[in-house]
Short mmCIF file of C-alpha atoms in Angstrom, two decimals:
data_model
loop_
_atom_site.label_atom_id
_atom_site.label_comp_id
_atom_site.label_asym_id
_atom_site.label_seq_id
_atom_site.Cartn_x
_atom_site.Cartn_y
_atom_site.Cartn_z
CA MET A 7 -0.01 0.14 -0.01
CA GLN A 8 3.04 2.38 0.79
CA SER A 9 4.78 2.00 -2.76
CA TYR A 10 0.67 2.30 -4.35
CA TYR A 11 0.89 5.41 -2.25
CA GLU A 12 4.29 6.58 -3.19
CA THR A 13 3.11 5.84 -6.90
CA LEU A 14 0.17 8.44 -6.85
CA MET A 15 2.73 11.65 -5.13
CA SER A 16 4.59 11.16 -8.53
CA VAL A 17 1.53 11.62 -10.63
CA ASP A 18 0.61 14.34 -8.66
CA ASP A 19 3.95 15.25 -9.21
CA SER A 20 4.08 15.10 -13.35
CA VAL A 21 0.63 17.16 -13.45
CA GLY A 22 1.79 20.02 -11.20
CA ARG A 23 4.96 20.64 -13.88
CA VAL A 24 2.34 19.98 -16.71
CA ARG A 25 -0.09 23.17 -15.23
CA GLN A 26 3.62 25.08 -14.09
CA TYR A 27 4.54 24.92 -17.80
CA LEU A 28 1.41 25.83 -19.18
CA LYS A 29 1.31 29.37 -16.48
CA GLN A 30 5.22 30.28 -17.12
CA HIS A 31 3.44 29.51 -21.14
CA GLY A 32 0.26 31.74 -21.02
CA LEU A 33 -1.91 28.85 -21.98
CA ASP A 34 -3.32 27.84 -18.77
CA LYS A 35 -6.55 30.43 -19.97
CA ASN A 36 -7.36 27.68 -22.53
CA THR A 37 -6.56 24.47 -21.89
CA VAL A 38 -8.63 21.54 -20.37
CA ILE A 39 -6.62 19.15 -17.78
CA MET A 40 -8.77 16.23 -16.75
CA VAL A 41 -7.07 13.32 -14.53
CA MET A 42 -8.14 9.84 -14.65
CA GLY A 43 -6.81 7.00 -12.72
CA ASP A 44 -7.21 3.12 -13.44
CA ASN A 45 -9.98 1.19 -12.04
CA GLY A 46 -10.20 1.90 -7.82
CA PHE A 47 -7.50 -1.12 -6.57
CA MET A 48 -9.30 -2.99 -3.54
CA PHE A 49 -6.88 -3.63 -0.63
CA GLY A 50 -9.51 -6.17 1.88
CA GLU A 51 -12.46 -4.36 0.65
CA HIS A 52 -15.75 -7.49 1.23
CA GLY A 53 -12.49 -9.39 1.72
CA LEU A 54 -11.08 -9.36 -1.33
CA ILE A 55 -8.16 -8.04 -3.52
CA ASP A 56 -7.78 -6.84 -7.08
CA LYS A 57 -9.76 -4.05 -9.22
CA ARG A 58 -12.35 -6.57 -10.90
CA ASN A 59 -15.39 -6.43 -8.97
CA ALA A 60 -18.42 -4.28 -9.32
CA TYR A 61 -18.04 -2.73 -5.78
CA GLU A 62 -17.18 0.94 -5.37
CA GLU A 63 -14.02 0.92 -4.38
CA SER A 64 -12.90 -1.33 -7.32
CA ILE A 65 -15.60 0.29 -9.59
CA ARG A 66 -15.48 3.95 -9.36
CA VAL A 67 -12.76 6.25 -10.44
CA PRO A 68 -11.14 9.24 -10.39
CA LEU A 69 -11.71 12.11 -12.24
CA LEU A 70 -10.83 15.69 -11.93
CA ALA A 71 -11.53 18.30 -14.82
CA ALA A 72 -10.03 21.98 -14.64
CA GLY A 73 -9.75 24.74 -17.14
CA PRO A 74 -12.80 26.56 -19.38
CA GLY A 75 -15.88 25.36 -18.88
CA PHE A 76 -15.23 23.74 -15.03
CA ASP A 77 -16.04 26.03 -12.27
CA LYS A 78 -13.15 25.64 -9.19
CA GLY A 79 -14.32 23.33 -6.21
CA ARG A 80 -17.02 21.98 -8.22
CA VAL A 81 -18.00 18.22 -6.63
CA VAL A 82 -20.48 16.58 -9.59
CA SER A 83 -22.14 13.67 -8.45
CA ASP A 84 -23.65 12.70 -11.65
CA ILE A 85 -22.84 9.38 -13.49
CA VAL A 86 -20.14 10.08 -15.65
CA ALA A 87 -17.91 7.08 -17.74
CA ASN A 88 -14.24 6.67 -19.00
CA ILE A 89 -16.82 6.91 -22.90
CA ASP A 90 -17.96 10.46 -21.85
CA ILE A 91 -14.15 11.80 -21.85
CA ALA A 92 -13.55 12.33 -26.03
CA PRO A 93 -17.14 13.76 -26.54
CA THR A 94 -16.34 16.39 -23.71
CA ILE A 95 -12.78 17.18 -25.25
CA LEU A 96 -14.81 17.79 -28.74
CA ASP A 97 -17.46 19.57 -26.78
CA ALA A 98 -15.36 22.21 -25.53
CA ALA A 99 -13.59 22.31 -28.49
CA GLY A 100 -16.25 23.50 -30.48
CA ILE A 101 -16.59 20.29 -32.37
CA GLU A 102 -19.53 18.23 -32.58
CA LYS A 103 -19.78 13.78 -31.54
CA PRO A 104 -19.87 11.46 -33.89
CA LYS A 105 -23.29 9.81 -34.57
CA ASP A 106 -21.24 6.30 -33.84
CA TYR A 107 -19.83 7.60 -30.20
CA ASP A 108 -21.71 5.88 -27.29
CA GLY A 109 -20.33 8.62 -24.48
CA SER A 110 -22.02 11.96 -23.95
CA SER A 111 -20.14 15.17 -22.67
CA PHE A 112 -20.15 16.34 -19.47
CA LEU A 113 -18.95 20.11 -20.44
CA ALA A 114 -21.74 21.69 -18.84
CA LEU A 115 -21.68 19.04 -15.02
CA GLY A 116 -18.99 20.98 -14.43
CA SER A 117 -20.67 24.88 -14.25
CA GLY A 118 -23.79 22.86 -12.86
CA LYS A 119 -25.95 23.90 -16.12
CA THR A 120 -27.69 21.01 -17.65
CA PRO A 121 -26.33 19.11 -20.75
CA LYS A 122 -28.05 19.74 -23.75
CA GLU A 123 -27.97 15.92 -25.14
CA ALA A 124 -29.46 13.88 -21.85
CA ARG A 125 -27.45 11.69 -20.18
CA SER A 126 -28.38 8.28 -18.98
CA SER A 127 -28.38 8.00 -15.26
CA THR A 128 -27.08 4.61 -15.28
CA PHE A 129 -23.87 2.89 -15.42
CA VAL A 130 -23.37 -1.07 -17.44
CA TYR A 131 -20.43 -2.98 -15.67
CA GLU A 132 -18.85 -5.59 -17.73
CA TYR A 133 -15.97 -7.81 -17.02
CA PHE A 134 -15.25 -11.61 -18.60
CA TRP A 135 -13.12 -14.12 -17.13
CA GLU A 136 -9.30 -13.98 -17.38
CA TYR A 137 -7.85 -17.02 -17.47
CA ASN A 138 -4.46 -14.69 -15.66
CA PHE A 139 -6.84 -13.80 -12.70
CA PRO A 140 -9.34 -17.32 -12.27
CA TYR A 141 -10.62 -15.49 -8.84
CA THR A 142 -13.28 -12.94 -10.11
CA PRO A 143 -15.67 -14.69 -12.63
CA THR A 144 -17.90 -12.75 -15.31
CA THR A 145 -19.46 -9.87 -13.66
CA PHE A 146 -22.67 -7.41 -15.45
CA ALA A 147 -23.79 -4.98 -12.84
CA ILE A 148 -25.87 -1.86 -13.42
CA ARG A 149 -25.34 1.03 -11.59
CA GLY A 150 -27.70 4.11 -11.15
CA GLU A 151 -27.57 6.90 -8.72
CA GLN A 152 -29.31 5.38 -4.90
CA TYR A 153 -29.05 1.19 -6.58
CA LYS A 154 -26.64 -1.13 -7.65
CA TYR A 155 -27.13 -4.11 -9.22
CA ILE A 156 -24.79 -7.24 -9.79
CA THR A 157 -24.76 -10.92 -11.44
CA TYR A 158 -22.65 -13.08 -12.00
CA TYR A 159 -22.92 -15.42 -15.52
CA GLY A 160 -22.11 -19.49 -15.73
CA ILE A 161 -21.74 -19.77 -11.99
CA TRP A 162 -23.90 -20.23 -8.82
CA ASP A 163 -22.92 -16.96 -6.83
CA THR A 164 -26.72 -15.12 -5.24
CA GLU A 165 -27.34 -11.80 -7.26
CA GLU A 166 -26.37 -8.10 -5.00
CA LEU A 167 -28.12 -5.44 -5.01
CA TYR A 168 -27.19 -2.54 -3.07
CA ASP A 169 -28.48 0.62 -1.76
CA LEU A 170 -25.88 3.27 -2.02
CA LYS A 171 -27.45 6.32 -0.69
CA ASN A 172 -28.40 4.13 2.40
CA ASP A 173 -25.58 1.64 2.83
CA PRO A 174 -22.25 2.71 0.74
CA LYS A 175 -20.23 0.36 1.27
CA GLU A 176 -22.81 -2.57 0.24
CA MET A 177 -22.94 -4.65 3.37
CA LYS A 178 -26.04 -5.58 3.23
CA ASN A 179 -28.07 -7.31 0.05
CA LEU A 180 -31.05 -7.36 -0.83
CA ILE A 181 -31.82 -9.35 -3.46
CA ASN A 182 -33.97 -11.40 -0.91
CA SER A 183 -36.19 -8.60 0.06
CA THR A 184 -39.55 -8.62 0.72
CA ASP A 185 -40.43 -5.04 0.00
CA PRO A 186 -42.21 -4.51 -2.78
CA GLU A 187 -40.59 -1.42 -3.93
CA VAL A 188 -36.97 -3.11 -3.44
CA ILE A 189 -38.50 -6.10 -5.81
CA LYS A 190 -39.42 -3.94 -8.37
CA VAL A 191 -36.28 -1.80 -8.37
CA LYS A 192 -34.58 -5.67 -9.21
CA GLN A 193 -36.68 -6.39 -11.63
CA SER A 194 -36.43 -2.54 -13.29
CA LEU A 195 -32.57 -2.87 -12.90
CA ARG A 196 -32.32 -7.09 -14.49
CA ASN A 197 -34.60 -5.45 -17.45
CA GLU A 198 -32.40 -2.26 -17.76
CA LEU A 199 -29.07 -4.34 -17.49
CA PHE A 200 -30.52 -7.18 -20.30
CA LYS A 201 -31.49 -4.18 -22.84
CA LYS A 202 -28.09 -2.36 -22.67
CA LEU A 203 -25.40 -5.05 -22.40
CA ALA A 204 -26.99 -5.92 -26.29
CA ASP A 205 -25.06 -4.15 -28.75
CA HIS A 206 -26.08 -1.53 -31.63
CA LYS A 207 -27.99 -4.32 -33.82
CA GLY A 208 -30.32 -4.52 -30.73
CA ALA A 209 -28.43 -8.28 -30.27
CA ASN A 210 -26.43 -9.69 -27.14
CA VAL A 211 -23.37 -10.79 -28.37
CA ILE A 212 -23.02 -13.63 -25.47
CA PRO A 213 -25.61 -16.26 -24.40
CA TYR A 214 -26.63 -13.80 -21.56
CA ASN A 215 -30.58 -14.12 -21.01
CA ALA A 216 -32.95 -11.68 -19.60
CA LYS A 217 -33.10 -12.99 -15.66
CA LEU A 218 -37.02 -12.48 -14.27
CA SER A 219 -35.86 -14.60 -10.86
CA GLU A 220 -33.37 -16.61 -8.59
CA GLY A 221 -33.68 -19.10 -11.06
CA ILE A 222 -34.24 -22.87 -10.03
CA VAL A 223 -31.15 -23.07 -7.50
CA GLN A 224 -32.90 -25.25 -4.55
CA ARG A 225 -30.44 -28.01 -3.45
CA TYR A 226 -30.98 -30.94 -0.97
CA SER A 227 -30.01 -29.80 2.76
CA ASP A 228 -28.04 -32.93 4.52
CA ASN A 229 -30.84 -36.30 4.50
CA GLY A 230 -29.19 -36.81 8.08
CA ASN A 231 -27.63 -40.08 6.95
CA GLY A 232 -24.45 -38.29 7.33
CA VAL A 233 -24.19 -37.43 3.78
CA LYS A 234 -23.09 -33.91 3.68
CA SER A 235 -24.52 -31.16 1.41
CA ALA A 236 -22.81 -28.76 -0.93
CA ASP A 237 -22.01 -25.55 -0.09
CA PHE A 238 -23.97 -23.64 -1.29
CA PRO A 239 -26.21 -20.72 0.16
CA ALA A 240 -28.21 -21.68 3.14
CA ASN A 241 -31.38 -19.45 1.41
CA TRP A 242 -30.95 -22.66 -1.28
CA MET A 243 -30.91 -26.00 1.11
CA ARG A 244 -34.38 -27.86 1.11
CA PRO A 245 -35.96 -30.50 2.11
CA TYR A 246 -36.81 -33.47 -0.16
CA GLY A 247 -39.96 -32.06 -1.47
CA PRO A 248 -40.37 -28.52 -0.45
CA LYS A 249 -43.76 -26.48 -1.16
CA ASP A 250 -42.05 -23.80 -2.86
CA LYS A 251 -40.14 -25.96 -4.88
CA TYR A 252 -41.20 -23.77 -8.32
CA VAL A 253 -40.23 -20.42 -6.54
CA GLY A 254 -37.97 -19.72 -9.35
CA PHE A 255 -40.54 -20.51 -11.91
CA LEU A 256 -42.12 -17.34 -11.47
CA PRO A 257 -40.97 -13.72 -12.25
CA ASP A 258 -39.94 -11.52 -8.81
CA ASN A 259 -42.77 -9.23 -7.69
CA PRO A 260 -44.81 -8.45 -4.62
CA GLY A 261 -47.39 -10.72 -5.07
CA LYS A 262 -45.22 -13.47 -5.47
CA ALA A 263 -45.30 -15.50 -2.73
CA GLU A 264 -49.02 -15.65 -2.66
CA LYS A 265 -48.67 -17.04 -6.33
CA VAL A 266 -46.66 -19.64 -5.23
CA GLU A 267 -48.72 -20.69 -2.03
CA LYS A 268 -51.56 -21.57 -4.43
CA MET A 269 -49.23 -22.99 -7.01
CA SER A 270 -48.08 -25.38 -4.39
CA GLU A 271 -51.97 -25.81 -2.96
CA ALA A 272 -52.53 -27.26 -6.71
CA MET A 273 -49.93 -29.86 -6.92
CA GLU A 274 -50.62 -31.01 -3.50
CA LYS A 275 -54.25 -31.63 -4.56
CA THR A 276 -52.82 -32.77 -7.83
CA GLN A 277 -50.64 -35.77 -6.32
CA GLN A 278 -53.07 -36.38 -3.10
CA TYR A 279 -55.82 -36.95 -6.25
CA ILE A 280 -53.34 -38.64 -8.16
CA LYS A 281 -52.10 -41.42 -5.37
CA GLU A 282 -56.06 -42.19 -4.18
CA ASN A 283 -56.84 -43.25 -8.00
CA TYR A 284 -54.12 -44.30 -9.72
CA MET A 285 -51.61 -45.62 -7.57
CA GLN A 286 -53.36 -47.89 -5.20
CA GLU A 287 -50.99 -51.18 -4.63
CA SER A 288 -53.04 -54.16 -5.88
CA LYS A 289 -54.07 -56.69 -3.70
#
């Protein structure tokens, strides 16, 4: 960590020399300077290291901007991504952004104005598993101004949903909350993530299905005969023939629990009818 901070000090020194040069040559009034970093490095937060996760410590990128169009001391809390840098520089130079650019200028935000082009209030994060760094799975996430949704592709890991306003350290996973409003937020972010992972032709280039629920993730718990079950999340574990065995088939919504109960009752009646009328032992 000491070496990490020493590296940052050298960056500060270098930026200082650049600014001093611009001022000495009368260029500081007509030059925009942007200082960015790579995505954040985790030093044990969430019990993790490296920089490939979708948690705040990793997903956030420092950005300082100074020059014409940027107020001194202004802090912008709007979501800004690295794909917005090029459009912003073009905007500052009075050049129109090419139509095939995904990002949009944030120059107006630097002076407290409303951008001419409507900006997205969410940011999509994509990370694809790498051989060299096998401890981080393929990760898709979408971050809004208050909520963040994280899902993992091709593995069993539980989805994650955080209220960044009330839980900035992302310590309380709300993915299984029964609060109707939280369920609506979860479904909304799931849908938006799926749509935004599509390419410019509207097709998903990876076989990522739209997610409506956690899926059929139930597993048998210990049968009492000394057979230990795998270390799956506790809320997945069920005895044989649980009433909510079909919960994963139904899309998440505020009234899901009642629908599951009715479905279970109907299935029990059907099973009982079959048992009584078609499965009687022959004498």
